[in-house]
Coordinates of C-alpha atoms in Angstrom, one line a residue:
Chain A
M1015 CA 168.2 99.2 153.1
P1016 CA 165.4 96.8 154.1
S1017 CA 165.3 95.5 157.6
K1018 CA 166.0 91.8 158.5
E1019 CA 162.2 91.2 158.8
E1020 CA 161.5 92.8 155.4
V1021 CA 164.2 90.6 153.8
F1022 CA 162.7 87.5 155.4
E1023 CA 159.2 88.4 154.2
K1024 CA 160.3 88.9 150.6
V1025 CA 162.4 85.7 150.7
K1026 CA 159.3 83.9 152.1
E1027 CA 157.1 85.2 149.3
A1028 CA 159.6 84.0 146.7
L1029 CA 159.8 80.6 148.2
V1030 CA 156.0 80.2 148.6
D1031 CA 155.6 81.2 144.9
A1032 CA 158.4 79.1 143.6
L1033 CA 157.9 76.0 145.7
G1034 CA 154.2 76.0 146.3
V1035 CA 154.7 75.7 150.1
D1036 CA 152.6 77.2 152.8
D1037 CA 153.5 80.5 154.5
D1038 CA 154.1 78.8 157.8
E1039 CA 156.4 76.2 156.4
V1040 CA 159.0 78.9 155.6
T1041 CA 160.7 79.3 158.9
P1042 CA 164.3 80.6 159.3
T1043 CA 165.7 77.2 160.2
A1044 CA 163.9 75.3 157.4
T1045 CA 166.3 73.7 154.9
M1046 CA 165.6 74.5 151.3
V1047 CA 165.9 70.9 150.0
G1048 CA 165.0 68.7 153.0
D1049 CA 162.2 70.8 154.5
L1050 CA 160.8 72.8 151.6
G1051 CA 161.4 70.2 148.9
A1052 CA 163.4 72.4 146.5
E1053 CA 164.8 70.5 143.6
S1054 CA 167.8 71.7 141.5
I1055 CA 165.5 73.3 138.9
D1056 CA 163.7 75.3 141.6
F1057 CA 166.8 77.2 142.5
L1058 CA 166.8 78.8 139.0
D1059 CA 163.2 79.9 139.7
I1060 CA 164.1 81.1 143.2
V1061 CA 167.1 83.1 142.0
F1062 CA 164.9 84.8 139.3
R1063 CA 162.4 85.8 142.0
L1064 CA 165.0 87.0 144.4
E1065 CA 166.8 89.0 141.8
K1066 CA 163.5 90.7 140.8
A1067 CA 162.3 91.3 144.4
F1068 CA 165.6 92.8 145.6
E1069 CA 166.8 94.2 142.2
I1070 CA 170.1 92.4 142.6
E1071 CA 172.2 90.0 140.5
I1072 CA 172.9 86.6 141.9
P1073 CA 175.7 84.8 140.2
R1074 CA 175.1 81.0 140.5
A1075 CA 178.6 80.4 141.9
E1076 CA 177.9 82.6 144.9
L1077 CA 175.1 80.5 146.2
F1078 CA 176.2 77.2 144.8
P1079 CA 180.0 76.9 144.6
D1080 CA 179.9 74.0 142.2
D1081 CA 183.6 74.5 141.2
V1082 CA 184.7 73.7 144.8
L1083 CA 182.4 70.8 145.2
T1084 CA 183.6 69.2 141.9
S1085 CA 187.3 70.0 142.4
E1086 CA 189.8 67.1 142.7
E1087 CA 191.8 69.4 144.9
Y1088 CA 189.1 70.0 147.5
V1089 CA 187.1 66.7 147.3
Q1090 CA 188.4 63.3 148.2
D1091 CA 186.4 60.1 148.4
G1092 CA 183.2 62.1 148.1
K1093 CA 184.0 64.3 151.0
V1094 CA 185.2 67.9 151.1
T1095 CA 188.7 68.2 152.5
A1096 CA 189.8 70.6 155.2
A1097 CA 191.2 73.0 152.6
G1098 CA 187.9 72.7 150.7
L1099 CA 185.9 73.6 153.8
E1100 CA 188.1 76.7 154.2
Q1101 CA 187.3 77.6 150.6
L1102 CA 183.6 77.1 151.2
K1103 CA 183.6 79.2 154.3
A1104 CA 185.5 82.0 152.6
R1105 CA 183.1 81.9 149.6
M1106 CA 179.9 81.5 151.6
P1107 CA 180.3 83.7 154.7
F1108 CA 176.5 83.9 155.0
A1109 CA 176.1 80.1 155.5
D1110 CA 176.3 78.2 158.7
L1111 CA 178.6 75.3 157.7
S1112 CA 179.1 73.9 161.2
K1113 CA 176.7 71.0 160.7
F1114 CA 178.1 70.2 157.3
E1115 CA 181.6 70.1 158.7
E1116 CA 180.7 67.2 161.0
N1117 CA 180.3 65.0 157.9
P1118 CA 181.2 66.9 154.8
V1119 CA 179.8 64.5 152.2
V1120 CA 179.4 66.4 148.9
Q1121 CA 176.0 65.0 148.2
E1122 CA 174.7 66.4 151.4
F1123 CA 175.8 69.9 150.6
G1124 CA 172.7 70.9 148.8
N1125 CA 170.6 70.0 151.8
M1126 CA 172.5 72.3 154.1
L1127 CA 171.3 75.7 152.9
T1128 CA 168.5 77.2 155.2
V1129 CA 166.1 80.0 154.7
D1130 CA 168.2 82.0 157.2
D1131 CA 171.3 81.4 155.1
L1132 CA 169.5 82.8 152.1
C1133 CA 168.3 85.9 154.0
R1134 CA 171.9 86.5 155.2
Y1135 CA 173.2 86.2 151.7
I1136 CA 170.6 88.8 150.5
Q1137 CA 171.4 91.1 153.3
G1138 CA 175.1 90.8 152.4
K1139 CA 174.3 91.7 148.8
L1140 CA 172.2 94.8 149.8
A1141 CA 174.8 96.0 152.4
Chain B
M305 CA 154.6 60.8 116.2
R306 CA 154.5 64.5 115.5
W307 CA 154.8 66.5 118.6
F308 CA 153.3 69.8 117.4
W309 CA 150.9 71.3 120.0
I310 CA 150.4 74.6 118.3
D311 CA 149.1 75.0 114.7
R312 CA 150.2 78.5 113.7
F313 CA 151.6 81.7 115.0
L314 CA 149.4 84.8 114.7
E315 CA 151.8 87.2 116.2
F316 CA 155.4 87.0 117.2
E317 CA 157.3 90.0 118.6
S318 CA 161.0 89.1 119.3
G319 CA 161.8 88.9 122.9
R320 CA 158.4 90.2 124.0
R321 CA 155.3 88.2 123.2
A322 CA 153.9 85.6 120.9
V323 CA 150.3 84.5 120.0
A324 CA 149.6 81.1 118.6
I325 CA 146.5 79.1 117.8
K326 CA 145.7 75.5 118.5
N327 CA 142.6 73.9 116.8
V328 CA 141.3 71.0 118.9
S329 CA 140.2 68.1 116.7
L330 CA 138.3 65.0 117.5
S331 CA 140.8 63.1 115.2
E332 CA 143.6 63.7 117.7
E333 CA 144.9 60.4 119.1
Y334 CA 144.4 61.1 122.7
H335 CA 140.6 61.1 122.3
S336 CA 140.7 57.4 121.5
E337 CA 142.2 56.5 124.8
W338 CA 140.9 59.0 127.3
L339 CA 137.3 60.0 128.3
L340 CA 135.8 58.4 125.2
A341 CA 132.3 59.7 125.8
M342 CA 133.3 63.1 126.9
P343 CA 136.1 64.2 124.6
L344 CA 138.3 66.9 126.3
M345 CA 141.8 68.0 125.5
P346 CA 144.1 67.0 128.3
G347 CA 145.3 70.0 130.3
S348 CA 148.9 68.6 130.1
L349 CA 148.8 69.0 126.3
I350 CA 147.5 72.6 126.6
L351 CA 150.5 73.2 128.8
E352 CA 152.8 71.6 126.2
G353 CA 151.4 74.0 123.6
L354 CA 151.9 77.0 125.9
A355 CA 155.5 75.7 126.5
Q356 CA 156.1 75.4 122.8
T357 CA 154.8 78.9 122.2
G358 CA 156.9 80.4 125.1
G359 CA 160.0 78.2 124.4
L360 CA 160.2 79.4 120.7
L361 CA 159.7 83.0 121.9
V362 CA 162.7 82.6 124.2
G363 CA 164.8 80.6 121.8
E364 CA 164.4 83.1 119.0
T365 CA 166.2 85.8 121.0
S366 CA 169.4 83.8 120.5
G367 CA 168.6 82.9 116.9
F368 CA 167.6 79.5 118.2
R369 CA 171.2 78.9 119.2
D370 CA 170.6 78.6 123.0
R371 CA 169.5 75.2 124.1
V372 CA 166.2 76.2 125.8
I373 CA 164.5 73.4 127.7
L374 CA 161.3 73.4 129.7
A375 CA 162.3 73.4 133.4
K376 CA 159.0 73.8 135.3
F377 CA 155.5 75.0 135.4
G378 CA 154.7 77.3 138.3
R379 CA 151.2 78.3 139.5
V380 CA 149.1 76.5 136.9
V381 CA 145.4 77.4 136.9
F382 CA 142.8 75.8 134.7
H383 CA 139.5 77.6 134.5
D384 CA 137.7 75.5 131.9
Y385 CA 138.0 72.6 129.5
A386 CA 138.8 72.6 125.8
R387 CA 136.7 70.4 123.5
P388 CA 136.9 69.3 119.8
G389 CA 136.1 72.2 117.5
D390 CA 137.5 74.8 119.9
Q391 CA 140.2 77.2 118.7
L392 CA 142.5 78.0 121.5
V393 CA 144.6 81.1 121.5
Y394 CA 147.9 80.8 123.4
E395 CA 149.6 84.0 124.4
A396 CA 153.1 84.0 125.9
E397 CA 154.8 87.1 127.4
V398 CA 158.4 87.2 128.4
Q399 CA 158.9 88.2 132.0
D400 CA 162.7 87.8 132.2
I401 CA 165.4 86.4 130.0
K402 CA 168.9 85.7 131.5
P403 CA 171.8 83.6 130.2
T404 CA 170.9 80.7 132.6
G405 CA 167.1 80.7 132.1
S406 CA 163.9 82.6 131.4
I407 CA 160.4 83.1 132.8
V408 CA 157.4 83.4 130.6
F409 CA 153.8 84.1 131.6
S410 CA 151.3 82.3 129.3
T411 CA 147.5 82.1 128.9
A412 CA 145.2 80.0 126.9
R413 CA 141.9 81.6 125.8
L414 CA 138.8 80.5 124.0
E415 CA 136.9 83.3 122.5
Q416 CA 138.4 85.8 124.9
R417 CA 137.5 83.5 127.9
L418 CA 140.4 82.6 130.0
L419 CA 141.0 78.8 130.0
A420 CA 144.3 78.4 131.6
E421 CA 147.2 80.5 132.9
V422 CA 150.7 79.4 133.9
E423 CA 154.1 80.7 134.6
I424 CA 156.8 78.7 132.8
V425 CA 160.5 78.5 133.7
F426 CA 162.9 77.5 131.0
A427 CA 166.5 76.5 131.6
H428 CA 169.2 77.3 129.1
L429 CA 171.8 74.6 129.0
D430 CA 175.2 75.9 129.7
D431 CA 178.7 75.2 128.2
R432 CA 178.8 71.7 129.5
F433 CA 176.4 70.9 126.7
A434 CA 178.3 72.9 124.1
G435 CA 178.1 71.3 120.7
V436 CA 175.0 69.4 121.6
E437 CA 172.2 70.3 119.2
L438 CA 168.7 69.6 120.4
F439 CA 167.4 69.7 116.8
D440 CA 168.8 69.4 113.4
P441 CA 168.8 73.0 112.1
A442 CA 167.2 72.2 108.7
M443 CA 164.5 70.1 110.3
F444 CA 163.9 72.7 113.0
L445 CA 163.6 75.4 110.4
G446 CA 161.0 73.3 108.6
N447 CA 159.0 73.2 111.8
L448 CA 159.3 76.9 112.3
R449 CA 158.1 77.4 108.7
S450 CA 155.2 75.1 109.4
Y451 CA 154.1 77.3 112.3
G452 CA 154.3 80.3 110.0
L453 CA 156.7 82.0 112.4
F454 CA 158.5 83.9 109.7
D455 CA 155.3 85.0 108.1
V456 CA 154.3 87.1 111.1
G457 CA 157.5 87.4 113.1
K458 CA 158.8 90.9 113.9
N459 CA 162.0 92.2 115.4
A460 CA 161.8 94.6 118.3
D461 CA 162.0 97.6 115.9
G462 CA 159.1 96.2 113.9
S463 CA 161.1 94.9 110.9
P464 CA 160.3 91.4 109.6
L465 CA 162.1 88.6 111.4
Q466 CA 164.7 86.9 109.2
V467 CA 165.6 83.2 109.1
P468 CA 169.0 82.8 110.9
S469 CA 171.6 82.4 108.2
Y470 CA 173.0 79.1 109.7
M471 CA 169.5 77.6 109.5
L472 CA 169.2 78.6 105.8
A473 CA 172.7 77.2 105.1
A474 CA 171.7 73.9 106.7
E475 CA 168.5 73.8 104.7
N476 CA 170.5 74.5 101.5
R477 CA 173.0 71.8 102.3
L478 CA 170.1 69.4 102.7
A479 CA 168.7 70.5 99.4
A480 CA 172.0 70.0 97.7
A481 CA 172.4 66.6 99.1
D482 CA 169.0 65.3 98.3
P483 CA 166.9 67.8 96.3
R484 CA 164.1 65.4 95.6
A485 CA 163.5 64.5 99.3
C486 CA 163.6 68.2 100.1
E487 CA 161.0 68.9 97.4
E488 CA 158.8 66.2 98.9
L489 CA 159.2 67.7 102.3
G490 CA 157.9 71.0 100.9
Y491 CA 161.0 73.0 101.9
A492 CA 161.1 76.4 100.3
V493 CA 164.8 76.1 99.3
S494 CA 166.2 79.0 97.4

């Protein structure tokens, strides 16, 4: 199994290729959308590259739980409910949701994922 | 306006690679509005031709049922310009095809010289768009015939590529409804 550093290097390479960002912009704490400028279509590209680099399958719902974020049960007035947050935590153990929890506006969700979250997700898949 | 940015397929191997040609002509409309004294084909239209080559290559793997749309160009490199009189050769090679999307690597060459290279990402619209047809099947088949796709197309096992039956049926329905119009359009209706 590759080390944490090896995973980071491969993730960095995928992000540099897919997003056209510089090496030094890809830091563990950088957010995919806010800092690296990823748009929704880029995630398709990123997933392709990660699947190839690590020889894994990445079902979309694992990285982007759209079903929770569009559910009437878990979203009220544009915000994820307490039950919805529990769902997200269970589904995305690799992601640090603490900041999102402070103001769980659905629209902000996409901006929460960091490079570190992505690396943790990959490590979880490889474990 | 017709939006054909390839002229003809030379080779087409299902799910693997396709080669198409594009003849650059001074009569093309863009020359009248851009760089009048130095007619060059805009790079964006070379990319469009490469995307049409690659998009049809990907779309064929589902019998043109999947709704394949251009998502993004990655790592575009232009090495030279294309001028009127040039015959460009576009080659598309499938890197990966999945239910959600595909990646194709494409090049444009002029007499073996590399003109442009690009990685193209296509998205395949999911079930939320079920029932939405991007193109009328009969008209689309007419386009594919124009490109000579079925003249050169081969399946993975080397056998000739067949026209998908639902497209033929749509073409026959069109012919039955308006035979004269069909004849004028030049459809080869059986």
